[in-house]
Short mmCIF file of C-alpha atoms in Angstrom, two decimals:
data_model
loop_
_atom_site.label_atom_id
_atom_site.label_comp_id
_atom_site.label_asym_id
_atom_site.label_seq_id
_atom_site.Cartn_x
_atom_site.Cartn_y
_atom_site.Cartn_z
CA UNK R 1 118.16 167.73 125.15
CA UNK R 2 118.52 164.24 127.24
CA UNK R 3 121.71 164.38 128.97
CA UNK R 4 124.39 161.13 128.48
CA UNK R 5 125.35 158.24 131.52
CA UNK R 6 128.20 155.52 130.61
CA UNK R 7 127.20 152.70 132.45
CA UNK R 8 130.14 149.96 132.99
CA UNK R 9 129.55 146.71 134.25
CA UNK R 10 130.89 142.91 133.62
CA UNK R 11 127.81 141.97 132.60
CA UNK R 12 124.35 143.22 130.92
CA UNK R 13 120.97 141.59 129.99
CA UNK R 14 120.25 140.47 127.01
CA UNK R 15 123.94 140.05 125.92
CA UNK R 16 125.22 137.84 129.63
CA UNK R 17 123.58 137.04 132.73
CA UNK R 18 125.51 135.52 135.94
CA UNK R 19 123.41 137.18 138.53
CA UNK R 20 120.81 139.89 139.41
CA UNK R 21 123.67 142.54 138.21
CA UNK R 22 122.66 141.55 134.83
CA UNK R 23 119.08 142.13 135.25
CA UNK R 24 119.67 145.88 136.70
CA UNK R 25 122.21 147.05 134.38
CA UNK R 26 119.81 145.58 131.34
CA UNK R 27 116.88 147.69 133.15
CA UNK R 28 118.33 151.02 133.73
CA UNK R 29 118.81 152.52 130.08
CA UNK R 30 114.88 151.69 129.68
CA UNK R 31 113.97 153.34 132.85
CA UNK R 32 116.03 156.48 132.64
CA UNK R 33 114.64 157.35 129.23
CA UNK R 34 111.28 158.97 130.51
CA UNK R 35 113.74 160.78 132.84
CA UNK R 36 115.31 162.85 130.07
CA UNK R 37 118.97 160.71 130.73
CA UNK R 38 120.42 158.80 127.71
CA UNK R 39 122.43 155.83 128.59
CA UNK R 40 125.26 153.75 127.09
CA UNK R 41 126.13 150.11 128.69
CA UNK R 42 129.76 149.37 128.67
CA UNK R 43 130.99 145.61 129.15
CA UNK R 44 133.54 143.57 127.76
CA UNK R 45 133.55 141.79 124.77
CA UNK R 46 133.17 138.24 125.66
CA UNK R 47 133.02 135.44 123.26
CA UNK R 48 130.84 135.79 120.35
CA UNK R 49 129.18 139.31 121.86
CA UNK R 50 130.47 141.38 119.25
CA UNK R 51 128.50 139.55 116.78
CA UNK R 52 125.11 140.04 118.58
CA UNK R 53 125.80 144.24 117.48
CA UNK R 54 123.68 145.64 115.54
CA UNK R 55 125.30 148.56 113.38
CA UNK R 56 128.85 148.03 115.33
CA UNK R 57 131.20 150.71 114.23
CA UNK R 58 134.38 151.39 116.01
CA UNK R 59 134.03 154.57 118.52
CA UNK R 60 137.53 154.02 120.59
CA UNK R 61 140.84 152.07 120.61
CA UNK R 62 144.36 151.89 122.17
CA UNK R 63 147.55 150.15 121.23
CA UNK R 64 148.23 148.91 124.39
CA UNK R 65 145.18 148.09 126.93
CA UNK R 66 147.10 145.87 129.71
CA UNK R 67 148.92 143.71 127.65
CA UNK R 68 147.25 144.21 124.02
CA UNK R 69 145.50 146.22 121.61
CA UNK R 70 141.28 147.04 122.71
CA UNK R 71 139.09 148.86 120.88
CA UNK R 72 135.25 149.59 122.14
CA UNK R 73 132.83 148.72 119.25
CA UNK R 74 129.35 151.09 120.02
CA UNK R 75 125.84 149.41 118.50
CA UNK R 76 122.77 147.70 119.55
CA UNK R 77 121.35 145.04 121.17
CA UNK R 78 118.40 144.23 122.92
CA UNK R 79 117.09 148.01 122.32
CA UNK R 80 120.33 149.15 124.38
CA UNK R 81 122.36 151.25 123.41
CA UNK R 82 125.96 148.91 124.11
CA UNK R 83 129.63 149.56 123.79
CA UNK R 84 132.09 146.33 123.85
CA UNK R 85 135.10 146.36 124.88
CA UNK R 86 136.98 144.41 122.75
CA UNK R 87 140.20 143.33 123.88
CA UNK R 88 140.90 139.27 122.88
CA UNK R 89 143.97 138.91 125.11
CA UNK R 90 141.69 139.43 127.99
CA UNK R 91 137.96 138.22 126.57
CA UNK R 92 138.34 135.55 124.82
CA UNK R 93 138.31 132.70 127.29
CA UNK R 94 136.60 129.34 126.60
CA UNK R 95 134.96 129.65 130.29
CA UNK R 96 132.95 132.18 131.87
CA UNK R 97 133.25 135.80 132.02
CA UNK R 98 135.17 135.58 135.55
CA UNK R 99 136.67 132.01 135.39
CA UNK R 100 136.71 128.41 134.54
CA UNK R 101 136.68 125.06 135.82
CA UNK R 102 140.05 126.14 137.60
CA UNK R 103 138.57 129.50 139.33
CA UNK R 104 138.79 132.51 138.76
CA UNK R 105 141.55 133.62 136.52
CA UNK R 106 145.17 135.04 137.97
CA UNK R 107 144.42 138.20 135.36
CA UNK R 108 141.14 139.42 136.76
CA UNK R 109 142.93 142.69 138.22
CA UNK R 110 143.98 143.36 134.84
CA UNK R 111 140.70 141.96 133.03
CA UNK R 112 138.69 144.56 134.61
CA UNK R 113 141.18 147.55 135.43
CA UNK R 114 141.18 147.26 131.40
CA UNK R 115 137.23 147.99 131.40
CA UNK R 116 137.69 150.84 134.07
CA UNK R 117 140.75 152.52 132.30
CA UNK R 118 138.57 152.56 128.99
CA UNK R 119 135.36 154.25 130.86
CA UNK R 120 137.85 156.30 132.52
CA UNK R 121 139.30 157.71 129.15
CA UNK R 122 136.07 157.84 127.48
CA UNK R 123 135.13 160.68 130.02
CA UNK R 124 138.30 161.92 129.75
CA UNK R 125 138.54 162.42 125.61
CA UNK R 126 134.89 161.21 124.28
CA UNK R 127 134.73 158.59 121.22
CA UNK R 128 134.98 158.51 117.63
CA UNK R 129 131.40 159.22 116.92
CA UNK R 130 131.55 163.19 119.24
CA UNK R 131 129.81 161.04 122.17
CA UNK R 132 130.82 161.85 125.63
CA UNK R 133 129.07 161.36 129.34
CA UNK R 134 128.41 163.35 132.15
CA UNK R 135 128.04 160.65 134.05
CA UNK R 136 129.99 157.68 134.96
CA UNK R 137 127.53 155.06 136.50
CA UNK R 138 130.32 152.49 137.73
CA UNK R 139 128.75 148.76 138.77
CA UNK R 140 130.54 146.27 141.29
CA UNK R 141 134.18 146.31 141.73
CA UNK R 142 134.60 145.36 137.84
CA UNK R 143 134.41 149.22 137.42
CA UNK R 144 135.79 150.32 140.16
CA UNK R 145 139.11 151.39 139.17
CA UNK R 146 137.24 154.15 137.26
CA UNK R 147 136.44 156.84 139.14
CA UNK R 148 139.92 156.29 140.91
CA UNK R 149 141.39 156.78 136.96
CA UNK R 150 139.48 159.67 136.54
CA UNK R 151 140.75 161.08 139.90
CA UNK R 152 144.17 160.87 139.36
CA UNK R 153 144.07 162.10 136.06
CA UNK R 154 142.42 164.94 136.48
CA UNK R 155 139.59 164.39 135.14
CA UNK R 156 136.70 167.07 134.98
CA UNK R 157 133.39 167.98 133.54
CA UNK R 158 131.96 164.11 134.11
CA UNK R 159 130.62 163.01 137.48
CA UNK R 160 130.72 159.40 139.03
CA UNK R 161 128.79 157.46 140.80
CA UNK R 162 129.58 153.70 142.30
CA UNK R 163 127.11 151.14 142.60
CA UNK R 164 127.07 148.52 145.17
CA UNK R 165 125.54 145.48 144.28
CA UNK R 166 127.16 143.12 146.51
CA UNK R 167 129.67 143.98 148.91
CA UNK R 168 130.81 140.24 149.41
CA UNK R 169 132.92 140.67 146.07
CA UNK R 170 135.52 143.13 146.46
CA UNK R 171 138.24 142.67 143.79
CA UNK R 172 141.03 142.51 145.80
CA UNK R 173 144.50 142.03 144.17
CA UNK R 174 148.69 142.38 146.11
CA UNK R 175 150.00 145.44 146.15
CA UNK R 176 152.85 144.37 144.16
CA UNK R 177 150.30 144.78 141.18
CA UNK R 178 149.96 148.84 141.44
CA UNK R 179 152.04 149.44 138.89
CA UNK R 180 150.59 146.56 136.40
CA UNK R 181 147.44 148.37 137.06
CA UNK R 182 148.55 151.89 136.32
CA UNK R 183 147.94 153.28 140.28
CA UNK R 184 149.99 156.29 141.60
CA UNK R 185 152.14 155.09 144.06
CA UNK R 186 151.42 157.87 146.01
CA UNK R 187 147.60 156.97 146.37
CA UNK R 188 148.60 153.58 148.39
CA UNK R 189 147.44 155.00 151.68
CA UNK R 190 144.67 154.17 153.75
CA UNK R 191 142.48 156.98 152.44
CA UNK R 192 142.78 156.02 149.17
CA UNK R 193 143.51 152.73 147.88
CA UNK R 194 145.66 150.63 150.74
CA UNK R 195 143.19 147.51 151.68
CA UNK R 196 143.88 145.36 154.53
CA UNK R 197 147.62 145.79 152.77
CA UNK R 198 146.71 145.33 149.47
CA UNK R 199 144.54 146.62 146.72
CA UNK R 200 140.30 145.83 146.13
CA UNK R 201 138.64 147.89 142.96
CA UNK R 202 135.35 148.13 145.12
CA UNK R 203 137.04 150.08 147.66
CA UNK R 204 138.96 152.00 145.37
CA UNK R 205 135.16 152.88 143.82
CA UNK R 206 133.82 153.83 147.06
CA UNK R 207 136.49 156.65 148.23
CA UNK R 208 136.71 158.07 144.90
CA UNK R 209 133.44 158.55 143.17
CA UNK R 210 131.08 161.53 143.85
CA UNK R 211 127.88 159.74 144.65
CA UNK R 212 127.88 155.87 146.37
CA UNK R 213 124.35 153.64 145.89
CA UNK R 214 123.43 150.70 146.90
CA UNK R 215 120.36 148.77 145.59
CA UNK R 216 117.94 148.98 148.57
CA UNK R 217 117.49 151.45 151.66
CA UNK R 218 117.96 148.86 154.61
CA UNK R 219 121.36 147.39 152.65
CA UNK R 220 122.38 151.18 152.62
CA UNK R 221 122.28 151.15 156.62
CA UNK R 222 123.46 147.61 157.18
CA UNK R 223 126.70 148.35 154.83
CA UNK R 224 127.65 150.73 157.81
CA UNK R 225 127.89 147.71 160.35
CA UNK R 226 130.55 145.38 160.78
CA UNK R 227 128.78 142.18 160.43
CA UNK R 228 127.73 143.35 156.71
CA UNK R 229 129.98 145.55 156.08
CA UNK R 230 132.85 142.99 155.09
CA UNK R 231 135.53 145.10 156.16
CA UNK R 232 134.51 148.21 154.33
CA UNK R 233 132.06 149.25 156.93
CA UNK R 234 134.45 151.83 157.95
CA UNK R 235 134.84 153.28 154.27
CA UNK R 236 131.12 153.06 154.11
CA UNK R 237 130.77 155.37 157.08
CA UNK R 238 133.11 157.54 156.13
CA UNK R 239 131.05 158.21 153.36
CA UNK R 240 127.50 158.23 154.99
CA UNK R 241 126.51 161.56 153.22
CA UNK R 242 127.28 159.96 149.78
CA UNK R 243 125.05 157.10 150.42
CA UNK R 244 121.91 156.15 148.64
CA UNK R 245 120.13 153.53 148.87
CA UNK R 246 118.01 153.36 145.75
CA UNK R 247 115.93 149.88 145.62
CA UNK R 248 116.03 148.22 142.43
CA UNK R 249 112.56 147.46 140.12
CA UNK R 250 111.75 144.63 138.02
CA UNK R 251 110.89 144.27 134.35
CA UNK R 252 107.28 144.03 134.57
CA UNK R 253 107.06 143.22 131.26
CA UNK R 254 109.06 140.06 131.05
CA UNK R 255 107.47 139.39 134.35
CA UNK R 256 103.84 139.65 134.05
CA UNK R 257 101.14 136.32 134.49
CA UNK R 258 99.03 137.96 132.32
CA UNK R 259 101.10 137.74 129.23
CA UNK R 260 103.82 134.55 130.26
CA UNK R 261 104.28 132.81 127.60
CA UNK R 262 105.37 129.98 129.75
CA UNK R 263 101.98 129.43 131.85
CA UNK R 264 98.45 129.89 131.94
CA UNK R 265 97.66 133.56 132.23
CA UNK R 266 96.06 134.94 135.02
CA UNK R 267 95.81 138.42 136.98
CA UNK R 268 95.26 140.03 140.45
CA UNK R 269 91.35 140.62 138.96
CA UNK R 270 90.83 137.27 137.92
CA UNK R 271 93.75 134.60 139.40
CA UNK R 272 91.52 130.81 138.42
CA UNK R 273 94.67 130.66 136.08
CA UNK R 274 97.19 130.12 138.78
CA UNK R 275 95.20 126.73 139.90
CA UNK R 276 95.98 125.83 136.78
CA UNK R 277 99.43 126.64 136.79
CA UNK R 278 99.83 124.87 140.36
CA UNK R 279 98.26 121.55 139.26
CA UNK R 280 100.29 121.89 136.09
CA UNK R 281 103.27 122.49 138.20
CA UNK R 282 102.96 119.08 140.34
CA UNK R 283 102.18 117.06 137.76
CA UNK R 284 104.98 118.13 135.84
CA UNK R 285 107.64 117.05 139.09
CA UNK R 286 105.37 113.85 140.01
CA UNK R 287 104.06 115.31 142.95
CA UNK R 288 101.41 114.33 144.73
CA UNK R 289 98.65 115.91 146.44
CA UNK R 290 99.80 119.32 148.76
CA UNK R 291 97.09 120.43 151.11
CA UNK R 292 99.24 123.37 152.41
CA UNK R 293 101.14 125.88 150.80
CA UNK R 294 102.91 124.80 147.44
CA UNK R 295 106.62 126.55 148.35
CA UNK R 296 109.11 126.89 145.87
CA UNK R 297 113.04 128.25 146.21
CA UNK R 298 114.34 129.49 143.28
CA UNK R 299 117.89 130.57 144.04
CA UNK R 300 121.88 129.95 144.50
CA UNK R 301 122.19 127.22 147.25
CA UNK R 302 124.62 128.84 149.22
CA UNK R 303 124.96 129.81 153.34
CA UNK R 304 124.25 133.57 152.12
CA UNK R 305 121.06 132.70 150.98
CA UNK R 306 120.39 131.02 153.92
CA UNK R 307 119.65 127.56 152.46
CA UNK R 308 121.45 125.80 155.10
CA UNK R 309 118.85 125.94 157.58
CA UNK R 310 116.03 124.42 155.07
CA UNK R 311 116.34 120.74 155.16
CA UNK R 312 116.18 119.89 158.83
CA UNK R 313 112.72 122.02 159.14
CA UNK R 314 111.34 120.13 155.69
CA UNK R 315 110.06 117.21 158.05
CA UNK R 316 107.54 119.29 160.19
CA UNK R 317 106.39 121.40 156.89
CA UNK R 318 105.45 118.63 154.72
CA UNK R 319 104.01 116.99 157.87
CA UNK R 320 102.02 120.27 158.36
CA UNK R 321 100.62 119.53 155.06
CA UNK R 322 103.47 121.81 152.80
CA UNK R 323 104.86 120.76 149.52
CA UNK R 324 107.98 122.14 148.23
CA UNK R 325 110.52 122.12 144.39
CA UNK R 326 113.22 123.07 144.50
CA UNK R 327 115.64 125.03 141.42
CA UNK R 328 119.23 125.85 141.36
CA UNK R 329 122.65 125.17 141.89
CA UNK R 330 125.54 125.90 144.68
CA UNK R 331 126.95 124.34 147.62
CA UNK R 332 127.46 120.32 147.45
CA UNK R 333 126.51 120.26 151.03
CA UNK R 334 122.83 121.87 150.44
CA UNK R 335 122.47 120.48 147.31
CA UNK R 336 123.10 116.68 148.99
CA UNK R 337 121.11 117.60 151.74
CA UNK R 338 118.17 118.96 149.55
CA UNK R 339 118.47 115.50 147.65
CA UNK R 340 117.84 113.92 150.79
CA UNK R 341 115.04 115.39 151.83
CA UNK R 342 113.37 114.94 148.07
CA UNK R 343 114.42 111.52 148.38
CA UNK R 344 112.81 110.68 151.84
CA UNK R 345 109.30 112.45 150.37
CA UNK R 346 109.02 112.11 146.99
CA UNK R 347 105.18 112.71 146.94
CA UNK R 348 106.36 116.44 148.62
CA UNK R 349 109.48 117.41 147.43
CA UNK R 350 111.74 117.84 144.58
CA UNK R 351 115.04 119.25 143.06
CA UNK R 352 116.04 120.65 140.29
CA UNK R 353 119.99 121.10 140.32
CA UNK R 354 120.62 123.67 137.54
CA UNK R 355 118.82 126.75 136.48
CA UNK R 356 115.92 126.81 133.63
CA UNK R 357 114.21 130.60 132.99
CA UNK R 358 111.05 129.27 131.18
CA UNK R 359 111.00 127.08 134.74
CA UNK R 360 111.62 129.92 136.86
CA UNK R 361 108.28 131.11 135.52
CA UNK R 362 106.18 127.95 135.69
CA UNK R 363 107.60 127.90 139.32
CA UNK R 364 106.39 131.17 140.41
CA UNK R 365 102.99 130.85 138.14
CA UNK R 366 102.70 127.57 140.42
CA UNK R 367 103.93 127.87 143.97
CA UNK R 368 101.45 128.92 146.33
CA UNK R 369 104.88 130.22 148.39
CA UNK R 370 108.21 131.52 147.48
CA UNK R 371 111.21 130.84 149.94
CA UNK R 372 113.98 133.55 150.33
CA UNK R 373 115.61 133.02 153.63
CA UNK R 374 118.95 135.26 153.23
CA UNK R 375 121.40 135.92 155.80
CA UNK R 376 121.97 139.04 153.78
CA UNK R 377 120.19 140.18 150.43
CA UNK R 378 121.37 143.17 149.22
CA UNK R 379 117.99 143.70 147.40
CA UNK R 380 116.90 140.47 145.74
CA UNK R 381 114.26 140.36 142.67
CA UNK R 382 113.22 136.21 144.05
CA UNK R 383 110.82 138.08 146.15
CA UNK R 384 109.43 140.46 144.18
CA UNK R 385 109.07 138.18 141.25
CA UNK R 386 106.68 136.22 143.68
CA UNK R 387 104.77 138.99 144.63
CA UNK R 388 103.85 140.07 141.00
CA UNK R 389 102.87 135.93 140.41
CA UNK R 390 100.89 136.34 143.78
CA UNK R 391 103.27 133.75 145.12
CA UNK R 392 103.40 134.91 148.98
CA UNK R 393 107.29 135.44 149.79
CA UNK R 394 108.60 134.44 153.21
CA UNK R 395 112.09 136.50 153.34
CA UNK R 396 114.87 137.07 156.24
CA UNK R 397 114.46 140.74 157.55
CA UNK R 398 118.17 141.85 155.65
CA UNK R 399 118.23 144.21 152.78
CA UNK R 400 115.93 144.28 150.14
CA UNK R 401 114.09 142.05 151.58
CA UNK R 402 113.04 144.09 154.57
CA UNK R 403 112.04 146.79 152.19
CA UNK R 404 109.69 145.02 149.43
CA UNK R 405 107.94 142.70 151.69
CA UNK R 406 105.58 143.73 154.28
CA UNK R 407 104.77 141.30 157.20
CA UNK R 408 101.64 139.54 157.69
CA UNK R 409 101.66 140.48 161.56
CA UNK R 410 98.33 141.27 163.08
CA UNK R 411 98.43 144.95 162.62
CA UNK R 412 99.16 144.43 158.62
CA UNK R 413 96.66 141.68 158.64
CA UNK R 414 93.86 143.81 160.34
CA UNK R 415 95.07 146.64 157.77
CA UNK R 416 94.58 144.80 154.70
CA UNK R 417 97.94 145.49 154.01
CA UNK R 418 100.38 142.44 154.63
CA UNK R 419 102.18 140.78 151.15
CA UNK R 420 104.01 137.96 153.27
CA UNK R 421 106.06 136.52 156.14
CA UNK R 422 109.46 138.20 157.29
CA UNK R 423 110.87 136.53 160.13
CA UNK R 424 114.33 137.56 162.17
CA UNK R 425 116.70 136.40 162.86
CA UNK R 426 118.42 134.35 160.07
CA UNK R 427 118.35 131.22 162.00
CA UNK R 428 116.75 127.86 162.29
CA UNK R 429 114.18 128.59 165.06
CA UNK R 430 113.29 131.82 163.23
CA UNK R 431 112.97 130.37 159.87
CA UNK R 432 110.65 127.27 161.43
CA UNK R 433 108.36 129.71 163.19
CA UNK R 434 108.20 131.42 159.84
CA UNK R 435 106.96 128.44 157.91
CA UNK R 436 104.67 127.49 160.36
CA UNK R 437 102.89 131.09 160.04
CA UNK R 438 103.16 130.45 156.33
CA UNK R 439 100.94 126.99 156.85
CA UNK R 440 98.84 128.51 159.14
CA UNK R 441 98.08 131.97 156.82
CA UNK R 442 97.54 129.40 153.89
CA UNK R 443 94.94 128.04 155.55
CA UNK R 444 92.97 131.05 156.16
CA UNK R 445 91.58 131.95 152.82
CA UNK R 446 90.27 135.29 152.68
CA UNK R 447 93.55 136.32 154.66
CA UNK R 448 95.58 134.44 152.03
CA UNK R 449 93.84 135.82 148.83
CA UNK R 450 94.28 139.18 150.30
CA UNK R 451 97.77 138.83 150.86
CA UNK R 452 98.15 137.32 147.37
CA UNK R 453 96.36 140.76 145.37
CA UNK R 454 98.12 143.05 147.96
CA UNK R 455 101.48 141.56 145.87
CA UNK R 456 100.18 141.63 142.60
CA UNK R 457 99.13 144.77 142.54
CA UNK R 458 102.32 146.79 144.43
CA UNK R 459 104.67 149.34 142.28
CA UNK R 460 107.45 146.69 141.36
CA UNK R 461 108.63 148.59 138.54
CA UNK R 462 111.25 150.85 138.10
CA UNK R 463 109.56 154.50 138.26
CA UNK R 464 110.15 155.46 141.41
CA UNK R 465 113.52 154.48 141.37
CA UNK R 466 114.66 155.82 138.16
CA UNK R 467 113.69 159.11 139.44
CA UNK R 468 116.02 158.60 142.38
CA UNK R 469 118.83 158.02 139.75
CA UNK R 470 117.89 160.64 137.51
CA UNK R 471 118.32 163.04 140.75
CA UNK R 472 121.22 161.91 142.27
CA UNK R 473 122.51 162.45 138.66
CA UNK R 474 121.80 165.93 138.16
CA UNK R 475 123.10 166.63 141.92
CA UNK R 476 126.43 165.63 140.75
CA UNK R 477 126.50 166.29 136.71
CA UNK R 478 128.53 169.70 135.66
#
C-alpha cells in the first residue's frame, strides 16, 4: 500500500510559478509515485486557483485561521493531487502571491503561519475524506512554522522534513508577533525560535523538523559556512547529521528537443536541427552573423546570479567572435547596463527585459552557450536545461552548479567526459578567463560536439533523486 507525504509550499507548477520552487514542488508527486509514496501538494488559494480544481470537495476548515474563516478544498490539477487553502482574508490580493507594487505585504507572518498551522493540524487530526500523512515535506520558510506547530503540540505518528530551497529568504517577523502567530512563549530561546532577536519561519523549520534537505550536495556543505550560510550557518551545523543534500531533476518531458513544440526537433543522435534552431534564433533578434559561440542568459538579473560582472567583459567576447541574447528581468542597474552593451553592438547582442517560456525554449534550442555565473546557486535547473538542449553551460563553482556540470579541463577533455566550463571564483577575472575558454572550446569542433552529447545524454531526471526522498522518508516515517 503506497504510503502518504503532505507537501506545503507557496507555490506549485501548473497552478503558480515565481521561481524554480515551483518547478520542484510540481515534480515531486510524479517522481515519488514509482517509489511506492503518494503525495498531496498543499498551497494557498490564490486568486482564481480554486477554480482550476478538478472534483474540489471540502476535506478541512476552521472558524478562525489568523483573522478569518479557511477551509482546504482537496482535487486535481495538472495530474496532482492539490489541496488549497482557502482563506480570502489572506489570498485574495490583486498582486502577487507575496506582494504588490508596494512590497511585500505587512501580513506575510500571518499569510503563511496560516498555511503551516493548517499542515500542522492536518497531521495532527487528518481531513474530511479519512486522509492523513506520515510525512510532512515542509518547502521554504512559507512552511516553516509547521514542524514547530507540530512540536509544540505534541504531535506524533507523522514525521517532518524541511526543505531548503534558498536560504537568502528567511521569513523573519518582531518578536512582538509570537503571540499573533500562536508560538509558546516559552520556545523564544535561542535553541528554538529566538533569531537575531526576533522570529524567521525558516529557522524555526530547521531546529524542529526530523530530517533537513537542501536541493544539491555542494549547497548542503556551503550552508555550513558563514559566507552562505546567511546567519543560519550555525543552526545548519548544529544540525549536520540531519542534512541532505538531495539535487533536484528536471522534467524531461517538458524539456526534451526532440518533442519541443517550440523549435525544430533534434537529438544527441542526430543534432542538424539545432542549426536550425540557431539561425532561426538570430534572425528572429536581428542578429547578425556570430562566428563564436551563440551565448544566451536566461535568468533573474540580480548580483546573486552574478550578472553584474557580464557587461564590462561583453567587449572582448563579441570581439573574440561571441554573440550573446539576453532574457529576463531584475536589477535596474544590470538591466541598464545590459541595454548598453546591446545598444553599442546591435549585430551581437540583445535583450529581452521580461520573461517568455515558449522563448526560454527557442533560446536554449538556439544558443550554442548558456551563461550561469552565480555567486551562489543553490541548485539551479538554467544549467541543466542547457545541457539536455546541448547548449554548453559555463556556471560559477557554488551549489548546484558545481554538482551538474563537469569541467572541460584537460583531464575531462582527454576523458571524453567534460559537459562545460566552471570557473572560480565568482569574479570578473574568473568569469573573463571562463568565456575566453568557452571561445576557444567552440572553436575546436570535435571537442565541442563531444561536450555537447556528453550533456544531452546525462541522467537529468528525477530517479535518482526521488529515491533519496523516498529513503530519507522511510528513515523518519512511524
Amino acid at each position: 500500500m503506497a504510503r502518504r507525504v503532505l507537501s506545503v509550499a507557496s507555490e506549485c507548477v501548473p497552478l503558480l510559478k515565481t521561481g524554480g520552487l515551483a518547478d520542484v514542488v510540481g515534480a515531486l508527486p510524479g517522481a515519488l509515485a514509482g517509489q511506492g509514496w503518494t503525495m498531496r501538494v498543499l498551497m494557498p488559494a490564490y486568486p482564481g486557483l480554486a477554480a482550476k480544481l478538478k472534483g474540489a470537495r471540502k476535506v478541512w476548515a476552521q472558524k478562525d485561521l489568523f483573522g478569518g474563516p479557511g477551509r482546504v478544498l482537496a482535487g486535481r490539477a495538472g495530474g496532482l493531487e492539490m489541496l488549497l487553502l482557502d482563506a480570502p482574508h489572506l489570498y485574495d490580493r490583486a498582486g502577487g502571491p507575496y506582494g504588490d507594487a508596494a512590497g511585500d505585504y505587512p501580513d506575510n507572518p500571518e499569510r503563511f503561519a496560516a498555511l503551516s498551522w493548517a499542515a500542522a493540524r492536518i497531521a495532527a487530526e487528518g481531513m474530511a475524506d479519512g486522509w492523513r500523512p506520515e510525512i510532512v515535506h515542509c518547502h521554504d520558510w512559507q512552511a516553516g512554522f509547521a514542524p514547530a506547530y507540530m512540536r509544540f503540540a505534541g504531535t506524533r505518528g507523522v514525521g517532518t522534513v524541511m526543505s531548503v530551497h534558498n536560504i537568502a529568504f528567511q521569513g523573519t517577523a518582531p518578536a512582538d508577533r509570537l503571540d499573533t502567530l500562536r508560538l509558546p512563549e516559552a520556545a523564544f530561546t535561542r535553541e528554538l525560535l529566538e533569531y537575531w532577536g526576533g522570529l524567521s519561519s525558516l529557522k524555526a523549520g530547521l531546529v524542529t523538523a526530523d530530517a533537513i534537505t537542501t536541493v544539491s550536495p555542494t549547497y548542503a556543505a556551503e550552508l555550513m559556512r558563514p559566507e552562505f550560510g546567511m546567519g543560519l550557518d550555525g543552526v545548519i551545523r548544529a544540525r549536520a547529521g540531519d542534512l541532505h543534500g538531495i539535487l533536484n531533476g528536471i522534467d524531461t518531458m517538458v524539456w526534451n528537443p526532440e518533442t519541443d513544440p517550440a523549435i525544430h526537433p533534434y537529438n544527441a543522435r542526430a543534432p542538424a536541427g539545432k542549426r536550425r534552431n540557431r539561425a532561426a534564433l538570430l534572425d528572429e533578434f536581428g542578429l547578425g552573423e556570430v562566428p563564436g559561440p551563440l551565448a544566451v542568459v536566461i535568468s533573474r538579473l540580480t548580483e546573486q546570479k552574478g550578472l553584474d560582472l557580464l557587461p564590462d567583459l561583453l567587449d572582448e567576447f563579441t570581439w573574440r567572435g561571441g554573440g550573446l541574447i539576453v532574457l529576463g528581468t531584475g536589477e535596474a542597474r544590470i538591466e541598464m547596463a545590459l541595454r548598453h552593451r546591446a545598444d553599442e553592438n546591435p549585430g551581437r547582442i540583445a535583450v529581452r527585459i521580461g520573461y517568455d517560456e515558449a522563448l526560454a525554449h527557442r533560446l536554449f534550442a538556439g544558443g550554442d552557450a548558456v551563461l550561469v555565473p552565480s555567486r551562489f546557486e543553490p541548485c539551479g535547473l538554467t544549467q541543466m536545461y542547457g545541457l539536455r538542449y546541448g547548449t554548453v553551460p559555463l556556471v560559477a563553482a557554488t551549489g548546484g552548479l558545481n554538482d551538474t556540470v563537469i569541467d572541460a579541463n584537460p583531464a575531462a577533455l582527454d576523458a571524453g567526459a567534460a559537459t562545460g566550463v566552471v570557473f572560480a571564483p565568482t569574479d570578473a577575472l574568473a568569469l573573463g578567463q571562463g568565456l575566453r575558454r568557452l571561445v576557444a572550446l567552440h572553436g575546436d569542433g570535435p571537442a565541442w560536439r563531444r561536450m555537447r552529447r556528453n550533456g544531452m545524454t546525462a541522467r537529468l531526471d528525477w530517479t535518482r533523486s526521488s529515491r533519496a526522498y523516498a529513503d530519507l522518508y522511510e528513515s523518519r516515517a512511524p
